Structures are given as C-alpha cells and as structure tokens.
C-alpha cells in the first residue's frame, strides 16, 4: 500500500531542501509535481519541480475536477495537487512525497487520513526564517514581503500536524527526516 509523506511549513523553512534530500536517499519515494501559476525560477525545470501553467489552464483544471486540493497561496498565485499526478505515482507503486503549504497539507490528510503523515518543518525563529528566505535570493521585494506576511499565520499551524521537525542545524534535520521516513515507510 502506497503512503503519502507530506512536508509543510512557511516559505523558507527548508521543505524543498529536505524533500530533495529524501528523494535522493530513498528510491521508494516519488515527488508529487504540483501545478502552479507562479513564474519559473532560473534553476527550476518545468514538469520536474512544478508544472508551470497559466491562470487560464489552472482555472480549467479546477473546473474539470483535476485537483485533489488547490490554494491561492499568494495573491493571484495558484498552486494545486493534481489527481493525475497522485494516480500516476500510485499506479507505479511509489510512496508519494509532497512539498505543500499548511492548508493544502491539511486537505490532503483529510482526503487520505489513513495513508498520510504530515511533517511540519519548523525554523529556529522567525528572524532566521526571514534571513534564509532573503539569502535564497529567489524573490522580488514584493514577493518576499508577501511570504513574510503569510509566515506568522503558517507558523501557528505547528501543532496541527503529526510531527514537528526542527530545521536548525541542517545535517541534524536531514538525519531526523530520514529516520521519520524509515519509520513511516517501515524501511
Ligand atoms: P522552502 O522550500 O521551505 O521554501 P528551502 O528549502 O528553499 O525552503 O530553504 C530556504 C533557504 O534556506 C535555502 O536557500 C536553503 O538552502 C536554506 N536552508 C535550508 N535549511 C537550512 C538550514 N538548516 N540552515 C541554513 N540554511 C538552510
Ligand atoms: P514556492 O513558490 O516557494 O515554490 O511555494 C510557495 C508555497 O506553495 C510553499 O509553501 C509550497 O509548499 C506551496 N505549494 C507548492 N505546491 C503546492 C500545492 O500543490 N498545493 C498547495 N496547497 N501548496 C503548494
């Protein structure tokens, strides 16, 4: 039986870093490639990190029932988990790993309560979270401000999930994430 391993946190907490590490470590895992209307970052690949689509395509997919869940995460920026993606990975017999924000994580867990584990990645402090986000150097001033504005609300979700993973020292957090994965997947 395939399982769903969901990583959630405010932007900049380290989800992507941890999820990439787990994908390299565990061949049993495959990444749920979300659809988004945000612009592709220079190092990202379409159809690998995300399916980068237009707002029109996104709305069509909503209307045709193509999403397990979707959110307008930032004003006029949409993100969603595709049924086709979950079905494809499930058919391959893979366990699925997700990188999604807190409301989406809650909804996936609701849709698949028995099969899901939600891990909240906790930054050591708000200050460190914001400095990681700034130093990542991927956001415009406007986008950075939106992400910072949303972070306090997202941090309040810490106690809503199955596991809290503190991401202070990276090597420690990666080792703990590996252990959580082994326990959950019985590896
Ligand atoms: P998210 O996917 O949650 O937005 P990222 O994985 O992109 O977060 O991490 C945000 C930035 O912080 C990246 O530049 C990443 O390299 C860095 N980072 C992640 N974890 C740590 C850590 N434990 N210590 C220092 N920097 C980190
Ligand atoms: P980013 O633009 O930094 O890649 O992602 C912004 C936020 O959207 C992150 O918290 C990320 O986890 C979240 N996100 C990515 N894909 C999805 C998705 O399919 N659904 C939801 N609800 N959030 C997503």
PDB file of C-alpha atoms and ligand atoms in Angstrom:
ATOM      1  CA  UNK A   1       0.000   0.000   0.000  1.00  0.00           C
ATOM      2  CA  UNK A   2       1.393   3.362  -1.029  1.00  0.00           C
ATOM      3  CA  UNK A   3       1.728   6.098   1.557  1.00  0.00           C
ATOM      4  CA  UNK A   4       1.734   9.883   1.437  1.00  0.00           C
ATOM      5  CA  UNK A   5       4.571  11.753   3.164  1.00  0.00           C
ATOM      6  CA  UNK A   6       3.726  15.432   3.322  1.00  0.00           C
ATOM      7  CA  UNK A   7       6.189  18.216   4.201  1.00  0.00           C
ATOM      8  CA  UNK A   8       4.710  21.554   5.098  1.00  0.00           C
ATOM      9  CA  UNK A   9       6.000  24.847   6.561  1.00  0.00           C
ATOM     10  CA  UNK A  10       6.191  28.549   5.820  1.00  0.00           C
ATOM     11  CA  UNK A  11       8.186  29.509   2.739  1.00  0.00           C
ATOM     12  CA  UNK A  12      11.919  29.476   3.552  1.00  0.00           C
ATOM     13  CA  UNK A  13      11.781  26.906   6.382  1.00  0.00           C
ATOM     14  CA  UNK A  14      13.646  24.295   4.340  1.00  0.00           C
ATOM     15  CA  UNK A  15      10.976  21.973   2.884  1.00  0.00           C
ATOM     16  CA  UNK A  16      12.462  21.817  -0.587  1.00  0.00           C
ATOM     17  CA  UNK A  17      15.967  21.142   0.751  1.00  0.00           C
ATOM     18  CA  UNK A  18      14.703  18.298   2.947  1.00  0.00           C
ATOM     19  CA  UNK A  19      12.398  16.808   0.303  1.00  0.00           C
ATOM     20  CA  UNK A  20      15.206  16.783  -2.303  1.00  0.00           C
ATOM     21  CA  UNK A  21      17.483  15.022   0.166  1.00  0.00           C
ATOM     22  CA  UNK A  22      14.860  12.351   0.892  1.00  0.00           C
ATOM     23  CA  UNK A  23      14.244  11.796  -2.830  1.00  0.00           C
ATOM     24  CA  UNK A  24      17.975  11.214  -3.314  1.00  0.00           C
ATOM     25  CA  UNK A  25      18.116   8.873  -0.311  1.00  0.00           C
ATOM     26  CA  UNK A  26      15.002   6.744  -0.798  1.00  0.00           C
ATOM     27  CA  UNK A  27      14.234   5.284  -4.248  1.00  0.00           C
ATOM     28  CA  UNK A  28      10.862   4.182  -2.842  1.00  0.00           C
ATOM     29  CA  UNK A  29       9.720   7.833  -2.878  1.00  0.00           C
ATOM     30  CA  UNK A  30       8.451   9.937  -5.775  1.00  0.00           C
ATOM     31  CA  UNK A  31       7.631  13.633  -5.771  1.00  0.00           C
ATOM     32  CA  UNK A  32       4.114  14.918  -6.397  1.00  0.00           C
ATOM     33  CA  UNK A  33       4.718  17.595  -9.021  1.00  0.00           C
ATOM     34  CA  UNK A  34       2.238  20.383  -8.300  1.00  0.00           C
ATOM     35  CA  UNK A  35       0.773  22.764 -10.847  1.00  0.00           C
ATOM     36  CA  UNK A  36       1.416  26.464 -10.266  1.00  0.00           C
ATOM     37  CA  UNK A  37       0.838  29.794 -11.967  1.00  0.00           C
ATOM     38  CA  UNK A  38       3.937  31.418 -10.468  1.00  0.00           C
ATOM     39  CA  UNK A  39       6.926  32.212 -12.654  1.00  0.00           C
ATOM     40  CA  UNK A  40       9.616  29.564 -13.045  1.00  0.00           C
ATOM     41  CA  UNK A  41      12.850  30.306 -11.117  1.00  0.00           C
ATOM     42  CA  UNK A  42      16.101  30.045 -13.118  1.00  0.00           C
ATOM     43  CA  UNK A  43      17.232  26.700 -11.630  1.00  0.00           C
ATOM     44  CA  UNK A  44      13.771  25.075 -11.844  1.00  0.00           C
ATOM     45  CA  UNK A  45      12.614  22.650 -14.513  1.00  0.00           C
ATOM     46  CA  UNK A  46       9.084  22.544 -15.895  1.00  0.00           C
ATOM     47  CA  UNK A  47       7.500  19.124 -15.350  1.00  0.00           C
ATOM     48  CA  UNK A  48      10.070  18.306 -12.688  1.00  0.00           C
ATOM     49  CA  UNK A  49       9.836  20.909  -9.895  1.00  0.00           C
ATOM     50  CA  UNK A  50       6.376  22.073 -10.953  1.00  0.00           C
ATOM     51  CA  UNK A  51       4.040  22.042 -13.919  1.00  0.00           C
ATOM     52  CA  UNK A  52       4.184  25.745 -14.729  1.00  0.00           C
ATOM     53  CA  UNK A  53       0.829  26.673 -16.241  1.00  0.00           C
ATOM     54  CA  UNK A  54      -1.198  29.786 -16.990  1.00  0.00           C
ATOM     55  CA  UNK A  55      -4.041  31.045 -14.835  1.00  0.00           C
ATOM     56  CA  UNK A  56      -6.474  30.042 -17.630  1.00  0.00           C
ATOM     57  CA  UNK A  57      -5.166  26.461 -17.623  1.00  0.00           C
ATOM     58  CA  UNK A  58      -5.329  26.401 -13.833  1.00  0.00           C
ATOM     59  CA  UNK A  59      -8.980  27.551 -13.780  1.00  0.00           C
ATOM     60  CA  UNK A  60      -9.861  24.950 -16.449  1.00  0.00           C
ATOM     61  CA  UNK A  61      -8.289  22.244 -14.303  1.00  0.00           C
ATOM     62  CA  UNK A  62     -10.284  23.420 -11.263  1.00  0.00           C
ATOM     63  CA  UNK A  63     -13.492  23.322 -13.321  1.00  0.00           C
ATOM     64  CA  UNK A  64     -12.814  19.836 -14.645  1.00  0.00           C
ATOM     65  CA  UNK A  65     -12.165  18.493 -11.114  1.00  0.00           C
ATOM     66  CA  UNK A  66      -8.485  17.884 -11.802  1.00  0.00           C
ATOM     67  CA  UNK A  67      -7.166  18.903  -8.368  1.00  0.00           C
ATOM     68  CA  UNK A  68      -7.058  16.909  -5.124  1.00  0.00           C
ATOM     69  CA  UNK A  69      -6.583  20.333  -3.490  1.00  0.00           C
ATOM     70  CA  UNK A  70      -5.581  23.803  -4.622  1.00  0.00           C
ATOM     71  CA  UNK A  71      -4.941  27.166  -2.952  1.00  0.00           C
ATOM     72  CA  UNK A  72      -4.368  30.764  -3.934  1.00  0.00           C
ATOM     73  CA  UNK A  73      -1.242  30.735  -1.747  1.00  0.00           C
ATOM     74  CA  UNK A  74      -0.283  34.335  -2.514  1.00  0.00           C
ATOM     75  CA  UNK A  75      -2.451  36.946  -4.174  1.00  0.00           C
ATOM     76  CA  UNK A  76      -3.091  35.798  -7.742  1.00  0.00           C
ATOM     77  CA  UNK A  77      -0.633  32.870  -7.421  1.00  0.00           C
ATOM     78  CA  UNK A  78      -2.254  29.455  -7.505  1.00  0.00           C
ATOM     79  CA  UNK A  79      -0.815  26.067  -6.525  1.00  0.00           C
ATOM     80  CA  UNK A  80      -2.517  22.672  -6.657  1.00  0.00           C
ATOM     81  CA  UNK A  81      -2.045  18.929  -6.331  1.00  0.00           C
ATOM     82  CA  UNK A  82      -3.196  17.077  -9.445  1.00  0.00           C
ATOM     83  CA  UNK A  83      -5.279  13.904  -9.268  1.00  0.00           C
ATOM     84  CA  UNK A  84      -3.402  12.724 -12.374  1.00  0.00           C
ATOM     85  CA  UNK A  85      -0.103  13.058 -10.514  1.00  0.00           C
ATOM     86  CA  UNK A  86      -1.222  11.136  -7.424  1.00  0.00           C
ATOM     87  CA  UNK A  87      -2.845   8.423  -9.592  1.00  0.00           C
ATOM     88  CA  UNK A  88       0.276   8.072 -11.767  1.00  0.00           C
ATOM     89  CA  UNK A  89       2.609   7.639  -8.788  1.00  0.00           C
ATOM     90  CA  UNK A  90       0.186   5.324  -7.069  1.00  0.00           C
ATOM     91  CA  UNK A  91      -0.018   3.165 -10.213  1.00  0.00           C
ATOM     92  CA  UNK A  92       3.794   2.939 -10.169  1.00  0.00           C
ATOM     93  CA  UNK A  93       3.558   1.597  -6.608  1.00  0.00           C
ATOM     94  CA  UNK A  94       5.585   4.516  -5.250  1.00  0.00           C
ATOM     95  CA  UNK A  95       5.183   6.262  -1.931  1.00  0.00           C
ATOM     96  CA  UNK A  96       4.459   9.920  -2.627  1.00  0.00           C
ATOM     97  CA  UNK A  97       6.263  12.883  -1.076  1.00  0.00           C
ATOM     98  CA  UNK A  98       4.698  16.357  -1.106  1.00  0.00           C
ATOM     99  CA  UNK A  99       6.012  19.906  -0.554  1.00  0.00           C
ATOM    100  CA  UNK A 100       2.895  21.988   0.109  1.00  0.00           C
ATOM    101  CA  UNK A 101       1.684  24.811   2.324  1.00  0.00           C
ATOM    102  CA  UNK A 102      -0.286  24.248   5.518  1.00  0.00           C
ATOM    103  CA  UNK A 103      -3.862  24.367   4.199  1.00  0.00           C
ATOM    104  CA  UNK A 104      -3.099  22.009   1.319  1.00  0.00           C
ATOM    105  CA  UNK A 105      -1.383  19.629   3.737  1.00  0.00           C
ATOM    106  CA  UNK A 106      -4.479  19.651   5.940  1.00  0.00           C
ATOM    107  CA  UNK A 107      -6.699  18.880   2.944  1.00  0.00           C
ATOM    108  CA  UNK A 108      -4.554  16.018   1.641  1.00  0.00           C
ATOM    109  CA  UNK A 109      -4.560  14.485   5.103  1.00  0.00           C
ATOM    110  CA  UNK A 110      -8.360  14.834   5.148  1.00  0.00           C
ATOM    111  CA  UNK A 111      -8.640  13.170   1.728  1.00  0.00           C
ATOM    112  CA  UNK A 112      -6.285  10.296   2.680  1.00  0.00           C
ATOM    113  CA  UNK A 113      -6.341  10.088   6.505  1.00  0.00           C
ATOM    114  CA  UNK A 114      -5.051   6.531   6.839  1.00  0.00           C
ATOM    115  CA  UNK A 115      -2.221   6.800   4.322  1.00  0.00           C
ATOM    116  CA  UNK A 116      -0.773  10.235   5.244  1.00  0.00           C
ATOM    117  CA  UNK A 117       1.880  11.568   7.590  1.00  0.00           C
ATOM    118  CA  UNK A 118       2.253  15.347   7.771  1.00  0.00           C
ATOM    119  CA  UNK A 119       5.619  16.723   8.902  1.00  0.00           C
ATOM    120  CA  UNK A 120       5.786  20.404   9.846  1.00  0.00           C
ATOM    121  CA  UNK A 121       9.248  21.878   9.256  1.00  0.00           C
ATOM    122  CA  UNK A 122       9.905  24.416  11.995  1.00  0.00           C
ATOM    123  CA  UNK A 123      12.512  27.157  11.600  1.00  0.00           C
ATOM    124  CA  UNK A 124      14.530  28.041  14.737  1.00  0.00           C
ATOM    125  CA  UNK A 125      12.973  31.547  14.814  1.00  0.00           C
ATOM    126  CA  UNK A 126      11.071  33.984  12.601  1.00  0.00           C
ATOM    127  CA  UNK A 127      14.259  36.037  12.175  1.00  0.00           C
ATOM    128  CA  UNK A 128      16.200  33.047  10.871  1.00  0.00           C
ATOM    129  CA  UNK A 129      13.300  32.091   8.595  1.00  0.00           C
ATOM    130  CA  UNK A 130      13.257  35.550   7.027  1.00  0.00           C
ATOM    131  CA  UNK A 131      17.029  35.692   6.625  1.00  0.00           C
ATOM    132  CA  UNK A 132      17.019  32.266   4.880  1.00  0.00           C
ATOM    133  CA  UNK A 133      14.314  33.488   2.552  1.00  0.00           C
ATOM    134  CA  UNK A 134      16.245  36.684   1.773  1.00  0.00           C
ATOM    135  CA  UNK A 135      19.547  34.855   1.290  1.00  0.00           C
ATOM    136  CA  UNK A 136      17.930  32.311  -1.061  1.00  0.00           C
ATOM    137  CA  UNK A 137      17.727  35.270  -3.400  1.00  0.00           C
ATOM    138  CA  UNK A 138      14.803  33.978  -5.452  1.00  0.00           C
ATOM    139  CA  UNK A 139      12.160  36.565  -4.605  1.00  0.00           C
ATOM    140  CA  UNK A 140      11.453  40.124  -5.635  1.00  0.00           C
ATOM    141  CA  UNK A 141      10.942  42.636  -2.793  1.00  0.00           C
ATOM    142  CA  UNK A 142       7.191  42.330  -3.321  1.00  0.00           C
ATOM    143  CA  UNK A 143       7.164  38.526  -3.269  1.00  0.00           C
ATOM    144  CA  UNK A 144       9.420  38.490  -0.192  1.00  0.00           C
ATOM    145  CA  UNK A 145       7.013  40.802   1.637  1.00  0.00           C
ATOM    146  CA  UNK A 146       4.050  38.525   0.765  1.00  0.00           C
ATOM    147  CA  UNK A 147       5.881  35.450   2.013  1.00  0.00           C
ATOM    148  CA  UNK A 148       6.901  37.157   5.264  1.00  0.00           C
ATOM    149  CA  UNK A 149       3.361  38.436   5.802  1.00  0.00           C
ATOM    150  CA  UNK A 150       1.958  34.907   5.480  1.00  0.00           C
ATOM    151  CA  UNK A 151       4.608  33.219   7.644  1.00  0.00           C
ATOM    152  CA  UNK A 152       3.209  34.170  11.072  1.00  0.00           C
ATOM    153  CA  UNK A 153      -0.155  32.625  10.193  1.00  0.00           C
ATOM    154  CA  UNK A 154       1.550  29.486   8.887  1.00  0.00           C
ATOM    155  CA  UNK A 155       3.796  29.138  11.962  1.00  0.00           C
ATOM    156  CA  UNK A 156       0.648  28.963  14.101  1.00  0.00           C
ATOM    157  CA  UNK A 157      -0.207  25.624  12.424  1.00  0.00           C
ATOM    158  CA  UNK A 158       2.735  23.884  14.099  1.00  0.00           C
ATOM    159  CA  UNK A 159       0.523  21.878  16.449  1.00  0.00           C
ATOM    160  CA  UNK A 160      -1.961  20.752  13.785  1.00  0.00           C
ATOM    161  CA  UNK A 161       0.255  18.061  12.277  1.00  0.00           C
ATOM    162  CA  UNK A 162       1.679  14.624  13.028  1.00  0.00           C
ATOM    163  CA  UNK A 163       5.334  15.541  13.514  1.00  0.00           C
ATOM    164  CA  UNK A 164       7.361  18.727  14.103  1.00  0.00           C
ATOM    165  CA  UNK A 165      10.838  18.670  12.582  1.00  0.00           C
ATOM    166  CA  UNK A 166      13.103  21.464  13.797  1.00  0.00           C
ATOM    167  CA  UNK A 167      15.359  22.653  10.969  1.00  0.00           C
ATOM    168  CA  UNK A 168      18.184  24.392  12.820  1.00  0.00           C
ATOM    169  CA  UNK A 169      21.401  22.535  12.003  1.00  0.00           C
ATOM    170  CA  UNK A 170      20.769  21.126   8.514  1.00  0.00           C
ATOM    171  CA  UNK A 171      22.666  17.840   8.908  1.00  0.00           C
ATOM    172  CA  UNK A 172      20.720  17.071  12.095  1.00  0.00           C
ATOM    173  CA  UNK A 173      17.395  17.891  10.431  1.00  0.00           C
ATOM    174  CA  UNK A 174      18.200  15.710   7.405  1.00  0.00           C
ATOM    175  CA  UNK A 175      19.136  12.756   9.637  1.00  0.00           C
ATOM    176  CA  UNK A 176      15.906  13.164  11.597  1.00  0.00           C
ATOM    177  CA  UNK A 177      13.881  13.416   8.369  1.00  0.00           C
ATOM    178  CA  UNK A 178      15.477  10.151   7.193  1.00  0.00           C
ATOM    179  CA  UNK A 179      14.505   8.453  10.445  1.00  0.00           C
ATOM    180  CA  UNK A 180      10.915   9.700  10.248  1.00  0.00           C
ATOM    181  CA  UNK A 181      10.723   8.384   6.679  1.00  0.00           C
ATOM    182  CA  UNK A 182      12.142   4.962   7.597  1.00  0.00           C
ATOM    183  CA  UNK A 183       9.684   4.632  10.483  1.00  0.00           C
ATOM    184  CA  UNK A 184       6.693   5.714   8.417  1.00  0.00           C
ATOM    185  CA  UNK A 185       7.510   3.506   5.418  1.00  0.00           C
ATOM    186  CA  UNK A 186       8.740   0.578   7.545  1.00  0.00           C
ATOM    187  CA  UNK A 187      12.136   0.551   5.806  1.00  0.00           C
TER     188      UNK A 187
HETATM  189  P1  LIG B   1      11.230  26.099   1.439  1.00  0.00           P
HETATM  190  O1  LIG B   1      11.155  25.034   0.400  1.00  0.00           O
HETATM  191  O2  LIG B   1      10.557  25.697   2.731  1.00  0.00           O
HETATM  192  O3  LIG B   1      10.749  27.446   0.950  1.00  0.00           O
HETATM  193  P2  LIG B   1      14.139  25.972   1.061  1.00  0.00           P
HETATM  194  O4  LIG B   1      14.437  24.504   1.142  1.00  0.00           O
HETATM  195  O5  LIG B   1      14.132  26.618  -0.276  1.00  0.00           O
HETATM  196  O6  LIG B   1      12.749  26.300   1.849  1.00  0.00           O
HETATM  197  O7  LIG B   1      15.167  26.694   2.045  1.00  0.00           O
HETATM  198  C1  LIG B   1      15.243  28.123   2.129  1.00  0.00           C
HETATM  199  C2  LIG B   1      16.711  28.556   2.099  1.00  0.00           C
HETATM  200  O8  LIG B   1      17.333  28.194   3.353  1.00  0.00           O
HETATM  201  C3  LIG B   1      17.524  27.883   1.016  1.00  0.00           C
HETATM  202  O9  LIG B   1      18.463  28.814   0.500  1.00  0.00           O
HETATM  203  C4  LIG B   1      18.242  26.737   1.751  1.00  0.00           C
HETATM  204  O10 LIG B   1      19.471  26.411   1.138  1.00  0.00           O
HETATM  205  C5  LIG B   1      18.449  27.330   3.145  1.00  0.00           C
HETATM  206  N1  LIG B   1      18.408  26.353   4.245  1.00  0.00           N
HETATM  207  C6  LIG B   1      17.580  25.289   4.389  1.00  0.00           C
HETATM  208  N2  LIG B   1      17.814  24.656   5.564  1.00  0.00           N
HETATM  209  C7  LIG B   1      18.806  25.336   6.185  1.00  0.00           C
HETATM  210  C8  LIG B   1      19.497  25.166   7.453  1.00  0.00           C
HETATM  211  N3  LIG B   1      19.189  24.187   8.293  1.00  0.00           N
HETATM  212  N4  LIG B   1      20.451  26.061   7.761  1.00  0.00           N
HETATM  213  C9  LIG B   1      20.742  27.077   6.911  1.00  0.00           C
HETATM  214  N5  LIG B   1      20.156  27.287   5.711  1.00  0.00           N
HETATM  215  C10 LIG B   1      19.193  26.427   5.349  1.00  0.00           C
HETATM  216  P1  LIG B   2       7.166  28.224  -3.816  1.00  0.00           P
HETATM  217  O1  LIG B   2       6.643  29.349  -4.659  1.00  0.00           O
HETATM  218  O2  LIG B   2       8.162  28.714  -2.775  1.00  0.00           O
HETATM  219  O3  LIG B   2       7.672  27.055  -4.614  1.00  0.00           O
HETATM  220  O4  LIG B   2       5.936  27.652  -2.980  1.00  0.00           O
HETATM  221  C1  LIG B   2       5.136  28.518  -2.211  1.00  0.00           C
HETATM  222  C2  LIG B   2       4.300  27.689  -1.273  1.00  0.00           C
HETATM  223  O5  LIG B   2       3.334  26.919  -2.005  1.00  0.00           O
HETATM  224  C3  LIG B   2       5.129  26.672  -0.476  1.00  0.00           C
HETATM  225  O6  LIG B   2       4.680  26.667   0.875  1.00  0.00           O
HETATM  226  C4  LIG B   2       4.825  25.379  -1.171  1.00  0.00           C
HETATM  227  O7  LIG B   2       4.988  24.285  -0.311  1.00  0.00           O
HETATM  228  C5  LIG B   2       3.376  25.586  -1.542  1.00  0.00           C
HETATM  229  N1  LIG B   2       2.879  24.641  -2.557  1.00  0.00           N
HETATM  230  C6  LIG B   2       3.568  24.041  -3.544  1.00  0.00           C
HETATM  231  N2  LIG B   2       2.775  23.208  -4.243  1.00  0.00           N
HETATM  232  C7  LIG B   2       1.557  23.245  -3.677  1.00  0.00           C
HETATM  233  C8  LIG B   2       0.317  22.568  -3.923  1.00  0.00           C
HETATM  234  O8  LIG B   2       0.167  21.751  -4.821  1.00  0.00           O
HETATM  235  N3  LIG B   2      -0.723  22.877  -3.116  1.00  0.00           N
HETATM  236  C9  LIG B   2      -0.610  23.771  -2.096  1.00  0.00           C
HETATM  237  N4  LIG B   2      -1.690  23.964  -1.355  1.00  0.00           N
HETATM  238  N5  LIG B   2       0.543  24.417  -1.827  1.00  0.00           N
HETATM  239  C10 LIG B   2       1.620  24.168  -2.601  1.00  0.00           C
END
